[in-house]
Amino acid sequence: MSGEKSLKVALLGAGTVGAQTARILLDDAQALAERSGVSLELIGIAVRTVDAKRDVQLPAELFTTDANALIDQADVVIELLGGLQPAGDYIARALSRGASVVTGNKALIAAEGARLNALAAANGAQLRYEAAVAGAIPILRPIADSLAGDHITKVMGIVNGTTNFILDAMDSTGAAFADVLAEAQALGYAEADPTADVGGHDAAAKAAILASLAFHTTVSSDQVHTEGITQVTAEDVAAAADAGYVIKLLAIAQKDEAGVSVRVYPSLIKRSHPLASVRGAFNAVFVEAENAGDLMFYGAGAGGNPTASAVMGDVVAVARQLAAGAPLPNGSADLPVNLLDFDQITTRYWIGLSITDQPGVLARVADVFGTHGVSIESMIQHGGEGSEAASLRILTHLGTEAALRTTVEALEALDVVNTVTSVMRVEGN
Amino acid sequence: MSGEKSLKVALLGAGTVGAQTARILLDDAQALAERSGVSLELIGIAVRTVDAKRDVQLPAELFTTDANALIDQADVVIELLGGLQPAGDYIARALSRGASVVTGNKALIAAEGARLNALAAANGAQLRYEAAVAGAIPILRPIADSLAGDHITKVMGIVNGTTNFILDAMDSTGAAFADVLAEAQALGYAEADPTADVGGHDAAAKAAILASLAFHTTVSSDQVHTEGITQVTAEDVAAAADAGYVIKLLAIAQKDEAGVSVRVYPSLIKRSHPLASVRGAFNAVFVEAENAGDLMFYGAGAGGNPTASAVMGDVVAVARQLAAGAPLPNGSADLPVNLLDFDQITTRYWIGLSITDQPGVLARVADVFGTHGVSIESMIQHGGEGSEAASLRILTHLGTEAALRTTVEALEALDVVNTVTSVMRVEGN
């Protein structure tokens, strides 16, 4: 540490979040010092090329392309480059020196969180990453700290603003996925290459981080069963709406006696569920705990200013601990994880079928469910006169993923079923 | 402190929350020790009379009526008696000894928080009270810690479950206040003497605590402008619904260049606002911050298990800091508060009038607003044929409380106005 009353802060990255973080550090120094018990001195901003400094209204002398030299002078390193490398090497370098690190890098934490947390602990340094999940929403600290005396049983998050924007627009306008995606790209809510968002991979990284903290263990993003929203059709959205549901991409972490399950997929939830009212690009995380009951945390999931708010909250937390002179135990006992095979999880299915409309079809369809031990909550038929095809929507009770999947396979093989038009899961009570 | 690896915990009170807190301490000792870095030993439960021990399934030998003797042996005191005394003396006694305190006592913290915080700081002890506001919802720590690098501009909370239950039932059933109150009393959602809830006093204590933390200052409950919900009629609720609004009792803490305002009153908010969907006895706190934007925290606001969850989160936090051996700076610079006179605050009014339905009345009513510099957003007239009385609902733009109140006084004096049937404020964008 550089002195009793001042901490040297190095910033890596000067994109939207980085530039706003730098502005807060410079413009709000007085209030930050009062709240931290120590002053925060921004000693430099590492960028890939010196051109980057022209993008932002920040003092030119702060910029450098030598990240390593900057890191080696810092008490606190704020990493806002994103991506696995070189961010991972920079963070490891800082922690190895005993410098504390604040990052918003979800991909890195989801992939290497356990290694980096251990490195921090071994060097008496802090590693904080509130900004990695759900932008401005304080969710990681409430899970790790406020609920530390409780047992979390389930976390369900709308943690990707792009997909929520798309699904919400499909729900309110009736438009098709491709059209809404194009609109979202035009508005800047979706990337030119939207794969990470619409494929569910961004949400999977956040699901891994949420599960690790909620269950005091380590789950990495490659352990998350991940399905995106590219297969969700306007017909699915309309049929869900008819039945009183809305479709959301949920990042789910669940723990019961059998084990832990972490998964991302588009799900139906009832319109009366608090998550159903999360509109546009907003994020929300719904938490079920044994004593606390149901909680929800809602706010902006991305954007320069909201994410910078989360980063600065972590910076103040790091500064307070450094001012006190003693790192707290991180409290996250790293329990071994008993990760359930995806086939073992229990959920409810909502199945769309195109069937030939002839006498006895419903009975034959229902029989397939009974044979596989899956019970039906409701069956709704639309259309179909005489020999025309009709559509059928079936909502099941709870069943294992394996039983539900083999039921769908048997339905596909049934001669009166033209096609299985959609299969989606239902979450929430 | 009693030893390196164990903390002696004293519990004051064995009501619903106290009994559940004791059960968690006893049944969950292993997980709590892993998460705290130190084991927590419940050394006793102080109750007023030994009879109390028969109410709960807890070891009889833990009970004592000598609270002071128990406090004097403890490292951590959990105060769940409620009320100003003797709770205040017990907490002061513990803090003076350097023992840390966790409490859910909103009335005491709202009245004496500044003195008790100072006492804690002077003795190197911690004082935590997450359970005092909004039960299980982690709200105080997110405000004090996660948003420490941001500037909170407004907090609006539904922080009293009884009044939200009543207003929600009035909204969904159309029933009158008195009938719903009686039902709430029968269901156990309202006390036999409901004054503290329906009069807004419970919400005012929570507003004071929220304002103090959000603005790094000290506001006590007697500085909170407080109006309850007893004057809200079924007609108000129906008229609000017609206009796309719902009525909620809001605890509001607001800060702008002019100063700080803290107030509790029934308010109209748009049905599309996240607070509007908070149903039944649930609580929620909506936070607006400069960088974070809009956030909302939702959950159970009361009940033994949810409140015990918040208490135990604080106990683990205290234990982690004691395990680390160094108290953190509390970070809440106690800034002087520039509390606005209630007349100075700006808000929007929603005014109900009974008028004589004759030509020119609307113009004369509108003229009163113009004379007082208050501009009208909308005027809606219902009923009235010929000489019959009609009802008029007027929604204003922003005005100072003083201007709005003198406008209402002038309306009351107008010969074409029979009565001002209701005056309510409108919050949210």
PDB file of C-alpha atoms in Angstrom, chain A residues 99-240:
ATOM      1  CA  ALA A  99      -3.087  -5.684  -5.024  1.00  0.00           C
ATOM      2  CA  SER A 100      -6.867  -5.964  -4.884  1.00  0.00           C
ATOM      3  CA  VAL A 101      -8.930  -6.263  -8.035  1.00  0.00           C
ATOM      4  CA  VAL A 102     -12.389  -5.074  -9.073  1.00  0.00           C
ATOM      5  CA  THR A 103     -13.691  -6.410 -12.366  1.00  0.00           C
ATOM      6  CA  GLY A 104     -16.882  -6.687 -14.377  1.00  0.00           C
ATOM      7  CA  ASN A 105     -15.529  -9.564 -16.434  1.00  0.00           C
ATOM      8  CA  LYS A 106     -18.243 -12.230 -16.300  1.00  0.00           C
ATOM      9  CA  ALA A 107     -16.634 -14.543 -18.845  1.00  0.00           C
ATOM     10  CA  LEU A 108     -13.366 -14.628 -16.932  1.00  0.00           C
ATOM     11  CA  ILE A 109     -14.949 -15.053 -13.491  1.00  0.00           C
ATOM     12  CA  ALA A 110     -17.287 -17.770 -14.766  1.00  0.00           C
ATOM     13  CA  ALA A 111     -14.338 -19.633 -16.284  1.00  0.00           C
ATOM     14  CA  GLU A 112     -11.606 -18.974 -13.731  1.00  0.00           C
ATOM     15  CA  GLY A 113     -13.279 -17.590 -10.625  1.00  0.00           C
ATOM     16  CA  ALA A 114     -12.132 -20.400  -8.346  1.00  0.00           C
ATOM     17  CA  ARG A 115      -8.462 -20.044  -9.358  1.00  0.00           C
ATOM     18  CA  LEU A 116      -8.541 -16.243  -9.064  1.00  0.00           C
ATOM     19  CA  ASN A 117     -10.381 -16.305  -5.711  1.00  0.00           C
ATOM     20  CA  ALA A 118      -7.744 -18.705  -4.383  1.00  0.00           C
ATOM     21  CA  LEU A 119      -4.965 -16.489  -5.700  1.00  0.00           C
ATOM     22  CA  ALA A 120      -6.524 -13.473  -3.971  1.00  0.00           C
ATOM     23  CA  ALA A 121      -6.865 -15.352  -0.674  1.00  0.00           C
ATOM     24  CA  ALA A 122      -3.302 -16.632  -0.859  1.00  0.00           C
ATOM     25  CA  ASN A 123      -1.979 -13.094  -1.283  1.00  0.00           C
ATOM     26  CA  GLY A 124      -4.248 -11.325   1.215  1.00  0.00           C
ATOM     27  CA  ALA A 125      -5.879  -9.442  -1.644  1.00  0.00           C
ATOM     28  CA  GLN A 126      -9.524  -8.847  -2.444  1.00  0.00           C
ATOM     29  CA  LEU A 127     -11.282  -9.805  -5.679  1.00  0.00           C
ATOM     30  CA  ARG A 128     -14.728  -8.271  -6.285  1.00  0.00           C
ATOM     31  CA  TYR A 129     -16.977  -8.525  -9.351  1.00  0.00           C
ATOM     32  CA  GLU A 130     -20.463  -7.159  -8.596  1.00  0.00           C
ATOM     33  CA  ALA A 131     -20.580  -5.572 -12.076  1.00  0.00           C
ATOM     34  CA  ALA A 132     -20.214  -8.992 -13.728  1.00  0.00           C
ATOM     35  CA  VAL A 133     -23.841  -9.929 -13.078  1.00  0.00           C
ATOM     36  CA  ALA A 134     -26.883  -7.751 -13.751  1.00  0.00           C
ATOM     37  CA  GLY A 135     -25.021  -4.440 -14.150  1.00  0.00           C
ATOM     38  CA  ALA A 136     -26.074  -1.907 -11.546  1.00  0.00           C
ATOM     39  CA  ILE A 137     -28.173  -4.300  -9.487  1.00  0.00           C
ATOM     40  CA  PRO A 138     -26.571  -5.132  -6.163  1.00  0.00           C
ATOM     41  CA  ILE A 139     -27.032  -8.892  -6.288  1.00  0.00           C
ATOM     42  CA  LEU A 140     -23.740 -10.661  -5.588  1.00  0.00           C
ATOM     43  CA  ARG A 141     -23.144  -8.977  -2.232  1.00  0.00           C
ATOM     44  CA  PRO A 142     -26.722  -9.482  -1.009  1.00  0.00           C
ATOM     45  CA  ILE A 143     -26.387 -13.165  -1.927  1.00  0.00           C
ATOM     46  CA  ALA A 144     -22.932 -13.569  -0.392  1.00  0.00           C
ATOM     47  CA  ASP A 145     -23.404 -11.294   2.633  1.00  0.00           C
ATOM     48  CA  SER A 146     -26.998 -10.377   3.466  1.00  0.00           C
ATOM     49  CA  LEU A 147     -28.225 -13.940   2.947  1.00  0.00           C
ATOM     50  CA  ALA A 148     -25.168 -15.524   4.590  1.00  0.00           C
ATOM     51  CA  GLY A 149     -27.316 -16.629   7.536  1.00  0.00           C
ATOM     52  CA  ASP A 150     -29.934 -18.265   5.331  1.00  0.00           C
ATOM     53  CA  HIS A 151     -30.055 -21.105   2.793  1.00  0.00           C
ATOM     54  CA  ILE A 152     -30.755 -20.150  -0.798  1.00  0.00           C
ATOM     55  CA  THR A 153     -32.723 -22.814  -2.619  1.00  0.00           C
ATOM     56  CA  LYS A 154     -33.221 -21.243  -6.039  1.00  0.00           C
ATOM     57  CA  VAL A 155     -32.081 -18.252  -8.052  1.00  0.00           C
ATOM     58  CA  MET A 156     -33.868 -17.312 -11.283  1.00  0.00           C
ATOM     59  CA  GLY A 157     -32.461 -14.374 -13.166  1.00  0.00           C
ATOM     60  CA  ILE A 158     -33.317 -12.307 -16.189  1.00  0.00           C
ATOM     61  CA  VAL A 159     -29.648 -11.410 -16.607  1.00  0.00           C
ATOM     62  CA  ASN A 160     -29.354 -10.617 -20.301  1.00  0.00           C
ATOM     63  CA  GLY A 161     -30.905  -7.342 -21.414  1.00  0.00           C
ATOM     64  CA  THR A 162     -30.716  -8.083 -25.144  1.00  0.00           C
ATOM     65  CA  THR A 163     -32.786 -11.246 -24.953  1.00  0.00           C
ATOM     66  CA  ASN A 164     -35.274  -9.670 -22.557  1.00  0.00           C
ATOM     67  CA  PHE A 165     -35.681  -6.736 -24.923  1.00  0.00           C
ATOM     68  CA  ILE A 166     -36.311  -9.146 -27.806  1.00  0.00           C
ATOM     69  CA  LEU A 167     -38.745 -11.406 -25.927  1.00  0.00           C
ATOM     70  CA  ASP A 168     -40.591  -8.408 -24.467  1.00  0.00           C
ATOM     71  CA  ALA A 169     -40.945  -6.839 -27.915  1.00  0.00           C
ATOM     72  CA  MET A 170     -42.175 -10.157 -29.362  1.00  0.00           C
ATOM     73  CA  ASP A 171     -44.711 -10.317 -26.527  1.00  0.00           C
ATOM     74  CA  SER A 172     -46.002  -6.766 -26.929  1.00  0.00           C
ATOM     75  CA  THR A 173     -45.964  -6.525 -30.752  1.00  0.00           C
ATOM     76  CA  GLY A 174     -46.460 -10.092 -31.929  1.00  0.00           C
ATOM     77  CA  ALA A 175     -43.437  -9.764 -34.212  1.00  0.00           C
ATOM     78  CA  ALA A 176     -41.129 -12.624 -35.191  1.00  0.00           C
ATOM     79  CA  PHE A 177     -37.744 -13.228 -33.580  1.00  0.00           C
ATOM     80  CA  ALA A 178     -35.700 -12.264 -36.655  1.00  0.00           C
ATOM     81  CA  ASP A 179     -37.546  -8.965 -37.116  1.00  0.00           C
ATOM     82  CA  VAL A 180     -37.198  -7.958 -33.492  1.00  0.00           C
ATOM     83  CA  LEU A 181     -33.534  -8.943 -33.472  1.00  0.00           C
ATOM     84  CA  ALA A 182     -32.924  -6.685 -36.483  1.00  0.00           C
ATOM     85  CA  GLU A 183     -34.711  -3.839 -34.675  1.00  0.00           C
ATOM     86  CA  ALA A 184     -32.696  -4.462 -31.509  1.00  0.00           C
ATOM     87  CA  GLN A 185     -29.500  -4.339 -33.556  1.00  0.00           C
ATOM     88  CA  ALA A 186     -30.583  -1.044 -35.140  1.00  0.00           C
ATOM     89  CA  LEU A 187     -31.315   0.408 -31.675  1.00  0.00           C
ATOM     90  CA  GLY A 188     -28.006  -0.775 -30.253  1.00  0.00           C
ATOM     91  CA  TYR A 189     -29.627  -3.297 -27.885  1.00  0.00           C
ATOM     92  CA  ALA A 190     -28.063  -6.215 -29.768  1.00  0.00           C
ATOM     93  CA  GLU A 191     -24.576  -6.739 -31.184  1.00  0.00           C
ATOM     94  CA  ALA A 192     -23.900  -7.231 -34.889  1.00  0.00           C
ATOM     95  CA  ASP A 193     -22.973 -10.806 -33.901  1.00  0.00           C
ATOM     96  CA  PRO A 194     -25.689 -11.554 -31.348  1.00  0.00           C
ATOM     97  CA  THR A 195     -24.632 -15.157 -30.654  1.00  0.00           C
ATOM     98  CA  ALA A 196     -23.377 -14.629 -27.101  1.00  0.00           C
ATOM     99  CA  ASP A 197     -26.705 -13.064 -26.126  1.00  0.00           C
ATOM    100  CA  VAL A 198     -29.354 -14.950 -28.095  1.00  0.00           C
ATOM    101  CA  GLY A 199     -27.485 -18.237 -27.715  1.00  0.00           C
ATOM    102  CA  GLY A 200     -27.695 -17.909 -23.914  1.00  0.00           C
ATOM    103  CA  HIS A 201     -23.900 -17.946 -23.389  1.00  0.00           C
ATOM    104  CA  ASP A 202     -23.743 -14.557 -21.659  1.00  0.00           C
ATOM    105  CA  ALA A 203     -26.536 -15.663 -19.314  1.00  0.00           C
ATOM    106  CA  ALA A 204     -24.718 -18.968 -18.701  1.00  0.00           C
ATOM    107  CA  ALA A 205     -21.616 -17.163 -17.418  1.00  0.00           C
ATOM    108  CA  LYS A 206     -23.804 -15.172 -15.013  1.00  0.00           C
ATOM    109  CA  ALA A 207     -25.678 -18.329 -13.953  1.00  0.00           C
ATOM    110  CA  ALA A 208     -22.346 -19.937 -13.055  1.00  0.00           C
ATOM    111  CA  ILE A 209     -21.345 -16.949 -10.924  1.00  0.00           C
ATOM    112  CA  LEU A 210     -24.749 -16.784  -9.192  1.00  0.00           C
ATOM    113  CA  ALA A 211     -24.703 -20.527  -8.462  1.00  0.00           C
ATOM    114  CA  SER A 212     -21.162 -20.382  -7.074  1.00  0.00           C
ATOM    115  CA  LEU A 213     -22.042 -17.615  -4.621  1.00  0.00           C
ATOM    116  CA  ALA A 214     -25.518 -18.846  -3.709  1.00  0.00           C
ATOM    117  CA  PHE A 215     -24.337 -22.363  -2.931  1.00  0.00           C
ATOM    118  CA  HIS A 216     -20.828 -21.593  -1.612  1.00  0.00           C
ATOM    119  CA  THR A 217     -19.204 -23.707  -4.273  1.00  0.00           C
ATOM    120  CA  THR A 218     -17.634 -23.481  -7.713  1.00  0.00           C
ATOM    121  CA  VAL A 219     -19.620 -23.834 -10.911  1.00  0.00           C
ATOM    122  CA  SER A 220     -18.054 -22.833 -14.225  1.00  0.00           C
ATOM    123  CA  SER A 221     -19.938 -21.759 -17.326  1.00  0.00           C
ATOM    124  CA  ASP A 222     -19.172 -24.987 -19.193  1.00  0.00           C
ATOM    125  CA  GLN A 223     -21.159 -26.834 -16.498  1.00  0.00           C
ATOM    126  CA  VAL A 224     -24.293 -24.823 -17.288  1.00  0.00           C
ATOM    127  CA  HIS A 225     -26.919 -26.451 -19.515  1.00  0.00           C
ATOM    128  CA  THR A 226     -27.532 -23.664 -22.032  1.00  0.00           C
ATOM    129  CA  GLU A 227     -30.312 -23.086 -24.550  1.00  0.00           C
ATOM    130  CA  GLY A 228     -30.891 -19.752 -26.302  1.00  0.00           C
ATOM    131  CA  ILE A 229     -33.969 -18.025 -27.654  1.00  0.00           C
ATOM    132  CA  THR A 230     -33.422 -18.428 -31.412  1.00  0.00           C
ATOM    133  CA  GLN A 231     -36.087 -21.159 -31.614  1.00  0.00           C
ATOM    134  CA  VAL A 232     -38.795 -19.106 -29.889  1.00  0.00           C
ATOM    135  CA  THR A 233     -41.513 -18.273 -32.421  1.00  0.00           C
ATOM    136  CA  ALA A 234     -44.200 -15.623 -32.536  1.00  0.00           C
ATOM    137  CA  GLU A 235     -46.691 -18.497 -32.237  1.00  0.00           C
ATOM    138  CA  ASP A 236     -45.056 -19.668 -29.013  1.00  0.00           C
ATOM    139  CA  VAL A 237     -45.252 -16.178 -27.553  1.00  0.00           C
ATOM    140  CA  ALA A 238     -48.892 -15.762 -28.569  1.00  0.00           C
ATOM    141  CA  ALA A 239     -49.907 -19.180 -27.267  1.00  0.00           C
ATOM    142  CA  ALA A 240     -48.116 -18.501 -23.979  1.00  0.00           C
TER     143      ALA A 240
END
